[in-house]
Amino acid sequence: MNTKELTKGIWAENPIFVIMLGCCPALAVSTSLANAFGMGIAATFVLLGSNLIISLIRASVPDKIRIPVYIVVIATFVTMIDKFMAAFTPALSASLGIFIPLIVVNCIILGRAEAFANKNTPQDSILDAIGMGLGFTIALAMIAVFREVLGDGKFFGIPVPLIKDDPCLLMIMAPGGFFVFGLLMAWKKHLAAGGAK
Amino acid sequence: MSEKLLVTVGPHHHAPDTVARIMWEVTLALVPAFLISLYVFGGRAFVVTLCGVLGAVAGEALVQAVFQKKPVTLADGSAVLTGVLMAFSVPAALPWWTAFLGGFAGIILGKQCFGGLGQNIFNPAHIARAILLASWPVYMTTWLKPGAAAGLIGPLPDGVTAATPLGLMKETLRNPDLLNSLAASGTTALQHTFHELQIGWGSLLTGTIGGSLGETGKLALLLGGLFLLIRRHITWHTPATMLGTVFLGSLLITRDPQMALFHLLSGGLFLGAFFMATDMVTTPMTKVGHLIFGFGCGAITLLIRFKGGYPEGVCYSILIMNAFVPLIDKFTVPRRFGEVRAPAQEVKA
Amino acid sequence: MNDLIQTGKYLLIISAIAGLLLAFTEMVTAPRIAENNRLVLEKARREVLPGAERFDTLDLATTDDAGHPATRSLSLGFDAQGKFLGTVQTVSPKGYGGPIDIVLGLKPDGAVSGVKIQSMRETPGLGTKLAEGFLDKFLEVARAGHPVKFFVKKDGGDIDAITAATISSRAFCKGIRDGIKVVQEGQTLIQQRAAAPGATPLPGPATTPVAPSPAPAPAPAPVVPPAPSVPPAPPADPESPPPAPTVAPEPPAPPLPPAIPQGGGQ
């Protein structure tokens, strides 16, 4: 078992802060912690499935058409999950369902298929998917903590005293997302560079 | 890089004009308008300005001490000036902590994120105002009534708020029923606005109207602007084109000289034209550039005032034009003596 | 060339498998999803029209903002004894960030019985206050006095707008007004259906040519042909005053607001 494949996505190759893939859903749903975890969990499952399938069929896919094949595989997989969730777990679908169409356009899924799953074994691909999914979820949650607490005056939906009466609305709007995203990325770079210049 | 190499902001040749001197003189030029605001809005204006300055200074000190590990140099006055300008463009009714956060965010996000003094693209004071307007729109559109006793801090008592002339004008022009009844009685929208707010042309000049803390005293701002002109800290190009564009533009749009004068004397136009659009860091370098910049600011102000959702557009017009400064500079900065165009060089080679 | 055929074959197979899987998924899930959606709507309906046990659908012809003919689907709610309790409909006024889907319940006398926001895309923290404090206050006002002027106070109405979110508040009020207008226009038909629940509405058989409403008679509408399969008559004049709401179901009388036969608008 190659633990490096699992841990790299969480910090060293974090999909949001380092590879900078999937920023669109990250900014769109990081307005609350509940949304962040919902999106993170949904994306992790899809990533797991797509990485597994693609690493299984990678040997037989002609190189020239691998991208269209991946897209067909991912789109089919996501649509099936979406439909089955809506049909059999309507409560889960009501809370996570809105993220599923966003996952189809999430670059992380195709990015990992192209960059990792088509070159590695199914076991490693699963580890990569879990790591990347966790990294994505953590990054989203980090952005969401700031945006929900400062912008909505709530923490996981629980009102925070002092802030709840006059939250800073900008944080919950798109510019606030960019500000937090940028500052967190700068902070990560600062740490990665050893904390000092 | 050697620790001993001290890089300072230009100009490098020896002259009495240091950054600190310019900043403090601009701050001095704002004093008359500040006195007017104390007279019009009372002690609350002082609290808001103080908190804005403290926020800006705190932001500057924090970044310099923690991230740049530079000795904290607050004496150059640039953070103080940003705090004052920010406070001047927000309502006097603003809660003190909002003013503090505004100054803080303006310095951090508007200036230090770009690398500090001389590096920022946008006017930090107006960045702060834009952030506050997006974050606390209710506080940012609650205007103190001139002369109302609102106390120093804490919630506002009843009946101390009033509309700004521009705000009321926009509401009036948007209300077809009111316009019809005004037309029937032969009153113009302008007369209606003046009557409702119990103001006249004199109050527009002296500043006894509702509005942002430091923008109302037009004569005082003009005085400060003239001081800067005489001290050669600014040139006439930007203020003149900006004010002229707004006046002539509204004359062209409304075909009413009184309305044109109203637009010239309302809102934050004087404050913006003399103190914000002339900021050395965020405006073009050449005289021609200044003319283009001033015209652009005036035109966007008109666009927002007449077509936009907000009653006033000076802040956003200057921020938008700030973004065009590199482009304006690219086309207006003259070639140095002996400098040859790149393609010509190629031919020679 | 051979290579091209190879890759083409591969794509064909992959797409065929994907297509089969999706078709299978759709087959298995579609009925359940429809059922789930119906349950959600059912729950919302019961919430906005308390006491209602059974709902009948009635499609009314109306006009949209641009004056084009449109169909509005109403649910008529009855309690366990078959007593008519009011109507439920979904209105979707245009808010700041997109349509605001509101489920609106109206009592037979036209008063608001309940309102629920199904979905919206307003600015979080500003426009989304519609579903928080605004809605409670709105219901308080709407239930206290009748008639209520469903305009924000800035426009001369009775409703307190959300501070700094006037556009959302205005849109909400407009949605409520639209819903009330639809019910008023279709009053006669609704009462006809309310009196005979479950019966197929007969959009026509005119018997007495006298309008019972004391209001000025609307412009004479073309008499609707009796056969339900014939396309509906032109839309009602939106300016025509709606018939005054009456408590007891009246016998149907012309001129009827034109109605689309049941099922015709779907």
Short mmCIF file of N, CA, C and O in Angstrom, two decimals, chain C residues 17-111:
data_model
loop_
_atom_site.label_atom_id
_atom_site.label_comp_id
_atom_site.label_asym_id
_atom_site.label_seq_id
_atom_site.Cartn_x
_atom_site.Cartn_y
_atom_site.Cartn_z
N ILE C 17 -22.68 1.20 -24.51
CA ILE C 17 -22.78 0.73 -23.12
C ILE C 17 -23.33 1.84 -22.22
O ILE C 17 -24.25 1.63 -21.42
N ALA C 18 -22.78 3.06 -22.40
CA ALA C 18 -23.24 4.19 -21.60
C ALA C 18 -24.72 4.42 -21.83
O ALA C 18 -25.49 4.64 -20.88
N GLY C 19 -25.12 4.37 -23.09
CA GLY C 19 -26.53 4.60 -23.41
C GLY C 19 -27.43 3.57 -22.77
O GLY C 19 -28.46 3.91 -22.18
N LEU C 20 -27.01 2.31 -22.84
CA LEU C 20 -27.80 1.24 -22.24
C LEU C 20 -27.94 1.44 -20.73
O LEU C 20 -29.02 1.34 -20.16
N LEU C 21 -26.79 1.77 -20.10
CA LEU C 21 -26.80 1.97 -18.65
C LEU C 21 -27.75 3.10 -18.28
O LEU C 21 -28.52 3.02 -17.32
N LEU C 22 -27.67 4.20 -19.05
CA LEU C 22 -28.50 5.36 -18.74
C LEU C 22 -29.98 5.03 -18.96
O LEU C 22 -30.83 5.45 -18.18
N ALA C 23 -30.25 4.29 -20.02
CA ALA C 23 -31.64 3.93 -20.29
C ALA C 23 -32.19 3.08 -19.15
O ALA C 23 -33.30 3.30 -18.66
N PHE C 24 -31.37 2.14 -18.69
CA PHE C 24 -31.76 1.29 -17.58
C PHE C 24 -32.02 2.14 -16.34
O PHE C 24 -33.04 1.99 -15.65
N THR C 25 -31.07 3.07 -16.05
CA THR C 25 -31.22 3.94 -14.88
C THR C 25 -32.53 4.72 -14.95
O THR C 25 -33.28 4.79 -13.98
N GLU C 26 -32.77 5.30 -16.13
CA GLU C 26 -33.98 6.11 -16.29
C GLU C 26 -35.22 5.26 -16.04
O GLU C 26 -36.15 5.69 -15.36
N MET C 27 -35.19 4.04 -16.59
CA MET C 27 -36.35 3.15 -16.46
C MET C 27 -36.64 2.86 -14.98
O MET C 27 -37.78 2.89 -14.53
N VAL C 28 -35.57 2.59 -14.24
CA VAL C 28 -35.75 2.21 -12.84
C VAL C 28 -36.16 3.41 -12.00
O VAL C 28 -37.01 3.30 -11.12
N THR C 29 -35.53 4.56 -12.29
CA THR C 29 -35.67 5.66 -11.34
C THR C 29 -36.79 6.63 -11.68
O THR C 29 -37.32 7.27 -10.78
N ALA C 30 -37.14 6.78 -12.95
CA ALA C 30 -38.06 7.86 -13.34
C ALA C 30 -39.37 7.83 -12.56
O ALA C 30 -39.78 8.85 -12.02
N PRO C 31 -40.04 6.66 -12.46
CA PRO C 31 -41.31 6.68 -11.72
C PRO C 31 -41.14 7.06 -10.26
O PRO C 31 -41.95 7.78 -9.71
N ARG C 32 -40.03 6.58 -9.67
CA ARG C 32 -39.82 6.90 -8.25
C ARG C 32 -39.52 8.38 -8.06
O ARG C 32 -39.96 8.99 -7.08
N ILE C 33 -38.75 8.96 -9.00
CA ILE C 33 -38.43 10.39 -8.88
C ILE C 33 -39.71 11.22 -9.01
O ILE C 33 -39.95 12.15 -8.24
N ALA C 34 -40.56 10.83 -9.97
CA ALA C 34 -41.82 11.56 -10.15
C ALA C 34 -42.65 11.48 -8.89
O ALA C 34 -43.23 12.48 -8.44
N GLU C 35 -42.67 10.29 -8.29
CA GLU C 35 -43.44 10.09 -7.07
C GLU C 35 -42.88 10.96 -5.93
O GLU C 35 -43.62 11.62 -5.21
N ASN C 36 -41.53 10.99 -5.82
CA ASN C 36 -40.90 11.81 -4.78
C ASN C 36 -41.25 13.27 -4.95
O ASN C 36 -41.56 13.97 -3.99
N ASN C 37 -41.16 13.75 -6.21
CA ASN C 37 -41.47 15.16 -6.47
C ASN C 37 -42.92 15.46 -6.09
O ASN C 37 -43.22 16.52 -5.56
N ARG C 38 -43.80 14.51 -6.42
CA ARG C 38 -45.21 14.72 -6.13
C ARG C 38 -45.40 14.84 -4.61
O ARG C 38 -46.14 15.69 -4.12
N LEU C 39 -44.68 13.99 -3.86
CA LEU C 39 -44.81 14.02 -2.41
C LEU C 39 -44.35 15.36 -1.84
O LEU C 39 -44.97 15.91 -0.93
N VAL C 40 -43.24 15.87 -2.40
CA VAL C 40 -42.72 17.15 -1.91
C VAL C 40 -43.75 18.25 -2.15
O VAL C 40 -44.05 19.06 -1.26
N LEU C 41 -44.33 18.25 -3.34
CA LEU C 41 -45.31 19.28 -3.67
C LEU C 41 -46.54 19.12 -2.79
O LEU C 41 -47.11 20.08 -2.28
N GLU C 42 -46.93 17.87 -2.58
CA GLU C 42 -48.09 17.56 -1.76
C GLU C 42 -47.91 18.12 -0.35
O GLU C 42 -48.81 18.73 0.22
N LYS C 43 -46.69 17.93 0.16
CA LYS C 43 -46.40 18.39 1.51
C LYS C 43 -46.49 19.92 1.57
O LYS C 43 -47.09 20.47 2.50
N ALA C 44 -45.92 20.57 0.55
CA ALA C 44 -45.97 22.03 0.51
C ALA C 44 -47.41 22.51 0.44
O ALA C 44 -47.80 23.46 1.09
N ARG C 45 -48.22 21.81 -0.36
CA ARG C 45 -49.62 22.19 -0.52
C ARG C 45 -50.35 22.13 0.82
O ARG C 45 -51.09 23.01 1.19
N ARG C 46 -50.12 21.02 1.55
CA ARG C 46 -50.80 20.87 2.83
C ARG C 46 -50.34 21.93 3.81
O ARG C 46 -51.10 22.38 4.66
N GLU C 47 -49.07 22.32 3.67
CA GLU C 47 -48.56 23.33 4.59
C GLU C 47 -49.23 24.68 4.37
O GLU C 47 -49.52 25.38 5.34
N VAL C 48 -49.43 25.04 3.11
CA VAL C 48 -49.97 26.39 2.87
C VAL C 48 -51.49 26.40 2.94
O VAL C 48 -52.08 27.47 2.99
N LEU C 49 -52.13 25.25 2.91
CA LEU C 49 -53.59 25.21 3.02
C LEU C 49 -53.93 24.23 4.13
O LEU C 49 -54.27 23.07 3.88
N PRO C 50 -53.83 24.68 5.38
CA PRO C 50 -53.99 23.74 6.50
C PRO C 50 -55.38 23.09 6.47
O PRO C 50 -56.37 23.74 6.17
N GLY C 51 -55.40 21.78 6.77
CA GLY C 51 -56.67 21.07 6.84
C GLY C 51 -57.05 20.38 5.55
O GLY C 51 -57.93 19.52 5.54
N ALA C 52 -56.39 20.73 4.47
CA ALA C 52 -56.78 20.15 3.18
C ALA C 52 -56.31 18.70 3.11
O ALA C 52 -55.19 18.38 3.53
N GLU C 53 -57.18 17.82 2.64
CA GLU C 53 -56.85 16.40 2.57
C GLU C 53 -56.71 15.94 1.12
O GLU C 53 -56.01 14.99 0.83
N ARG C 54 -57.42 16.60 0.23
CA ARG C 54 -57.46 16.11 -1.14
C ARG C 54 -57.36 17.31 -2.09
O ARG C 54 -57.87 18.40 -1.79
N PHE C 55 -56.67 17.11 -3.19
CA PHE C 55 -56.49 18.22 -4.12
C PHE C 55 -56.97 17.83 -5.51
O PHE C 55 -56.75 16.72 -5.96
N ASP C 56 -57.64 18.76 -6.16
CA ASP C 56 -58.02 18.60 -7.56
C ASP C 56 -57.24 19.60 -8.39
O ASP C 56 -56.98 20.71 -7.95
N THR C 57 -56.88 19.21 -9.58
CA THR C 57 -56.14 20.14 -10.43
C THR C 57 -57.09 20.85 -11.37
O THR C 57 -58.04 20.26 -11.89
N LEU C 58 -56.83 22.12 -11.58
CA LEU C 58 -57.65 22.92 -12.48
C LEU C 58 -56.72 23.83 -13.25
O LEU C 58 -55.93 24.57 -12.64
N ASP C 59 -56.77 23.78 -14.57
CA ASP C 59 -55.90 24.65 -15.36
C ASP C 59 -56.70 25.85 -15.82
O ASP C 59 -57.77 25.72 -16.40
N LEU C 60 -56.15 27.03 -15.53
CA LEU C 60 -56.84 28.26 -15.90
C LEU C 60 -56.04 28.98 -16.95
O LEU C 60 -54.80 29.00 -16.91
N ALA C 61 -56.75 29.60 -17.88
CA ALA C 61 -56.06 30.43 -18.86
C ALA C 61 -55.89 31.82 -18.27
O ALA C 61 -56.79 32.35 -17.64
N THR C 62 -54.73 32.38 -18.44
CA THR C 62 -54.50 33.74 -17.96
C THR C 62 -53.53 34.40 -18.92
O THR C 62 -53.25 33.87 -19.99
N THR C 63 -53.03 35.54 -18.56
CA THR C 63 -52.04 36.20 -19.41
C THR C 63 -50.81 36.46 -18.59
O THR C 63 -50.90 36.76 -17.40
N ASP C 64 -49.64 36.36 -19.22
CA ASP C 64 -48.42 36.68 -18.48
C ASP C 64 -48.17 38.19 -18.56
O ASP C 64 -48.98 38.94 -19.08
N ASP C 65 -47.01 38.62 -18.03
CA ASP C 65 -46.74 40.05 -17.94
C ASP C 65 -46.73 40.73 -19.30
O ASP C 65 -47.08 41.90 -19.43
N ALA C 66 -46.31 40.00 -20.32
CA ALA C 66 -46.22 40.61 -21.64
C ALA C 66 -47.58 40.58 -22.35
O ALA C 66 -47.70 41.06 -23.48
N GLY C 67 -48.59 40.02 -21.70
CA GLY C 67 -49.92 39.99 -22.31
C GLY C 67 -50.17 38.76 -23.15
O GLY C 67 -51.22 38.64 -23.78
N HIS C 68 -49.22 37.83 -23.17
CA HIS C 68 -49.43 36.61 -23.94
C HIS C 68 -50.27 35.63 -23.14
O HIS C 68 -50.20 35.61 -21.91
N PRO C 69 -51.04 34.82 -23.83
CA PRO C 69 -51.82 33.83 -23.10
C PRO C 69 -50.91 32.82 -22.41
O PRO C 69 -49.84 32.47 -22.92
N ALA C 70 -51.30 32.42 -21.23
CA ALA C 70 -50.51 31.45 -20.47
C ALA C 70 -51.47 30.58 -19.68
O ALA C 70 -52.63 30.93 -19.50
N THR C 71 -50.96 29.46 -19.22
CA THR C 71 -51.79 28.57 -18.43
C THR C 71 -51.26 28.52 -17.01
O THR C 71 -50.05 28.48 -16.81
N ARG C 72 -52.15 28.56 -16.04
CA ARG C 72 -51.71 28.44 -14.67
C ARG C 72 -52.43 27.25 -14.07
O ARG C 72 -53.65 27.11 -14.19
N SER C 73 -51.65 26.36 -13.48
CA SER C 73 -52.24 25.17 -12.90
C SER C 73 -52.56 25.44 -11.43
O SER C 73 -51.68 25.81 -10.66
N LEU C 74 -53.82 25.26 -11.06
CA LEU C 74 -54.25 25.49 -9.69
C LEU C 74 -54.57 24.15 -9.04
O LEU C 74 -55.01 23.23 -9.72
N SER C 75 -54.37 24.08 -7.74
CA SER C 75 -54.86 22.92 -7.00
C SER C 75 -55.98 23.40 -6.11
O SER C 75 -55.82 24.37 -5.37
N LEU C 76 -57.11 22.71 -6.20
CA LEU C 76 -58.22 23.05 -5.33
C LEU C 76 -58.20 22.10 -4.15
O LEU C 76 -58.20 20.89 -4.32
N GLY C 77 -58.15 22.66 -2.95
CA GLY C 77 -58.03 21.82 -1.77
C GLY C 77 -59.38 21.59 -1.09
O GLY C 77 -60.18 22.51 -0.96
N PHE C 78 -59.61 20.35 -0.68
CA PHE C 78 -60.84 20.00 0.03
C PHE C 78 -60.47 19.28 1.31
O PHE C 78 -59.46 18.59 1.37
N ASP C 79 -61.29 19.44 2.34
CA ASP C 79 -61.00 18.68 3.55
C ASP C 79 -61.65 17.30 3.45
O ASP C 79 -62.21 16.94 2.41
N ALA C 80 -61.57 16.54 4.54
CA ALA C 80 -62.01 15.14 4.48
C ALA C 80 -63.50 15.04 4.15
O ALA C 80 -63.93 14.07 3.52
N GLN C 81 -64.26 16.06 4.55
CA GLN C 81 -65.70 16.01 4.27
C GLN C 81 -66.04 16.53 2.88
O GLN C 81 -67.20 16.63 2.52
N GLY C 82 -65.02 16.94 2.13
CA GLY C 82 -65.28 17.43 0.79
C GLY C 82 -65.60 18.92 0.74
O GLY C 82 -66.06 19.43 -0.27
N LYS C 83 -65.34 19.60 1.85
CA LYS C 83 -65.60 21.05 1.87
C LYS C 83 -64.44 21.76 1.18
O LYS C 83 -63.27 21.45 1.41
N PHE C 84 -64.78 22.74 0.34
CA PHE C 84 -63.77 23.49 -0.41
C PHE C 84 -63.04 24.43 0.54
O PHE C 84 -63.66 25.24 1.23
N LEU C 85 -61.69 24.31 0.60
CA LEU C 85 -60.93 25.12 1.56
C LEU C 85 -60.16 26.26 0.91
O LEU C 85 -59.78 27.22 1.57
N GLY C 86 -59.89 26.12 -0.39
CA GLY C 86 -59.13 27.17 -1.05
C GLY C 86 -58.29 26.61 -2.17
O GLY C 86 -58.40 25.44 -2.54
N THR C 87 -57.44 27.48 -2.72
CA THR C 87 -56.62 27.07 -3.86
C THR C 87 -55.15 27.14 -3.49
O THR C 87 -54.75 27.91 -2.63
N VAL C 88 -54.36 26.31 -4.16
CA VAL C 88 -52.91 26.36 -4.01
C VAL C 88 -52.31 26.46 -5.40
O VAL C 88 -52.78 25.80 -6.34
N GLN C 89 -51.31 27.30 -5.56
CA GLN C 89 -50.63 27.41 -6.85
C GLN C 89 -49.18 27.78 -6.62
O GLN C 89 -48.81 28.25 -5.55
N THR C 90 -48.37 27.55 -7.64
CA THR C 90 -46.98 27.96 -7.58
C THR C 90 -46.81 29.20 -8.44
O THR C 90 -47.16 29.19 -9.62
N VAL C 91 -46.31 30.27 -7.85
CA VAL C 91 -46.01 31.47 -8.63
C VAL C 91 -44.50 31.64 -8.65
O VAL C 91 -43.81 31.28 -7.70
N SER C 92 -43.98 32.15 -9.76
CA SER C 92 -42.52 32.28 -9.90
C SER C 92 -42.14 33.67 -10.37
O SER C 92 -41.74 33.85 -11.52
N PRO C 93 -42.25 34.68 -9.51
CA PRO C 93 -41.85 36.02 -9.92
C PRO C 93 -40.34 36.09 -10.11
O PRO C 93 -39.59 35.29 -9.54
N LYS C 94 -39.90 37.06 -10.92
CA LYS C 94 -38.48 37.20 -11.19
C LYS C 94 -37.84 38.00 -10.08
O LYS C 94 -38.13 39.17 -9.89
N GLY C 95 -36.96 37.39 -9.33
CA GLY C 95 -36.28 38.07 -8.23
C GLY C 95 -34.97 38.67 -8.70
O GLY C 95 -34.77 38.92 -9.89
N TYR C 96 -34.06 38.86 -7.76
CA TYR C 96 -32.78 39.51 -8.07
C TYR C 96 -31.84 38.53 -8.76
O TYR C 96 -31.11 38.90 -9.65
N GLY C 97 -31.90 37.25 -8.35
CA GLY C 97 -30.95 36.29 -8.91
C GLY C 97 -31.60 35.26 -9.81
O GLY C 97 -30.93 34.37 -10.32
N GLY C 98 -32.91 35.37 -10.04
CA GLY C 98 -33.61 34.38 -10.85
C GLY C 98 -35.02 34.24 -10.31
O GLY C 98 -35.43 34.99 -9.43
N PRO C 99 -35.76 33.27 -10.84
CA PRO C 99 -37.13 33.12 -10.37
C PRO C 99 -37.19 32.68 -8.91
O PRO C 99 -36.35 31.91 -8.45
N ILE C 100 -38.18 33.20 -8.19
CA ILE C 100 -38.44 32.76 -6.82
C ILE C 100 -39.69 31.89 -6.89
O ILE C 100 -40.75 32.38 -7.26
N ASP C 101 -39.56 30.60 -6.60
CA ASP C 101 -40.72 29.72 -6.66
C ASP C 101 -41.44 29.75 -5.31
O ASP C 101 -40.90 29.34 -4.30
N ILE C 102 -42.69 30.25 -5.36
CA ILE C 102 -43.46 30.40 -4.13
C ILE C 102 -44.72 29.56 -4.26
O ILE C 102 -45.43 29.64 -5.26
N VAL C 103 -44.99 28.74 -3.24
CA VAL C 103 -46.26 28.01 -3.19
C VAL C 103 -47.21 28.87 -2.37
O VAL C 103 -46.93 29.21 -1.23
N LEU C 104 -48.33 29.24 -3.02
CA LEU C 104 -49.24 30.21 -2.42
C LEU C 104 -50.60 29.56 -2.18
O LEU C 104 -51.20 29.00 -3.11
N GLY C 105 -51.08 29.62 -0.95
CA GLY C 105 -52.41 29.11 -0.64
C GLY C 105 -53.37 30.26 -0.41
O GLY C 105 -53.05 31.19 0.33
N LEU C 106 -54.53 30.21 -1.07
CA LEU C 106 -55.52 31.27 -0.92
C LEU C 106 -56.84 30.66 -0.45
O LEU C 106 -57.27 29.63 -0.96
N LYS C 107 -57.48 31.33 0.52
CA LYS C 107 -58.78 30.87 1.00
C LYS C 107 -59.85 31.24 -0.02
O LYS C 107 -59.62 32.08 -0.89
N PRO C 108 -61.05 30.65 0.10
CA PRO C 108 -62.10 30.96 -0.88
C PRO C 108 -62.43 32.45 -0.93
O PRO C 108 -62.81 32.97 -1.97
N ASP C 109 -62.28 33.16 0.19
CA ASP C 109 -62.60 34.59 0.16
C ASP C 109 -61.43 35.43 -0.36
O ASP C 109 -61.51 36.65 -0.35
N GLY C 110 -60.37 34.79 -0.79
CA GLY C 110 -59.27 35.52 -1.39
C GLY C 110 -58.15 35.84 -0.42
O GLY C 110 -57.10 36.35 -0.82
N ALA C 111 -58.33 35.56 0.88
CA ALA C 111 -57.27 35.85 1.85
C ALA C 111 -56.15 34.82 1.74
O ALA C 111 -56.38 33.69 1.31
#
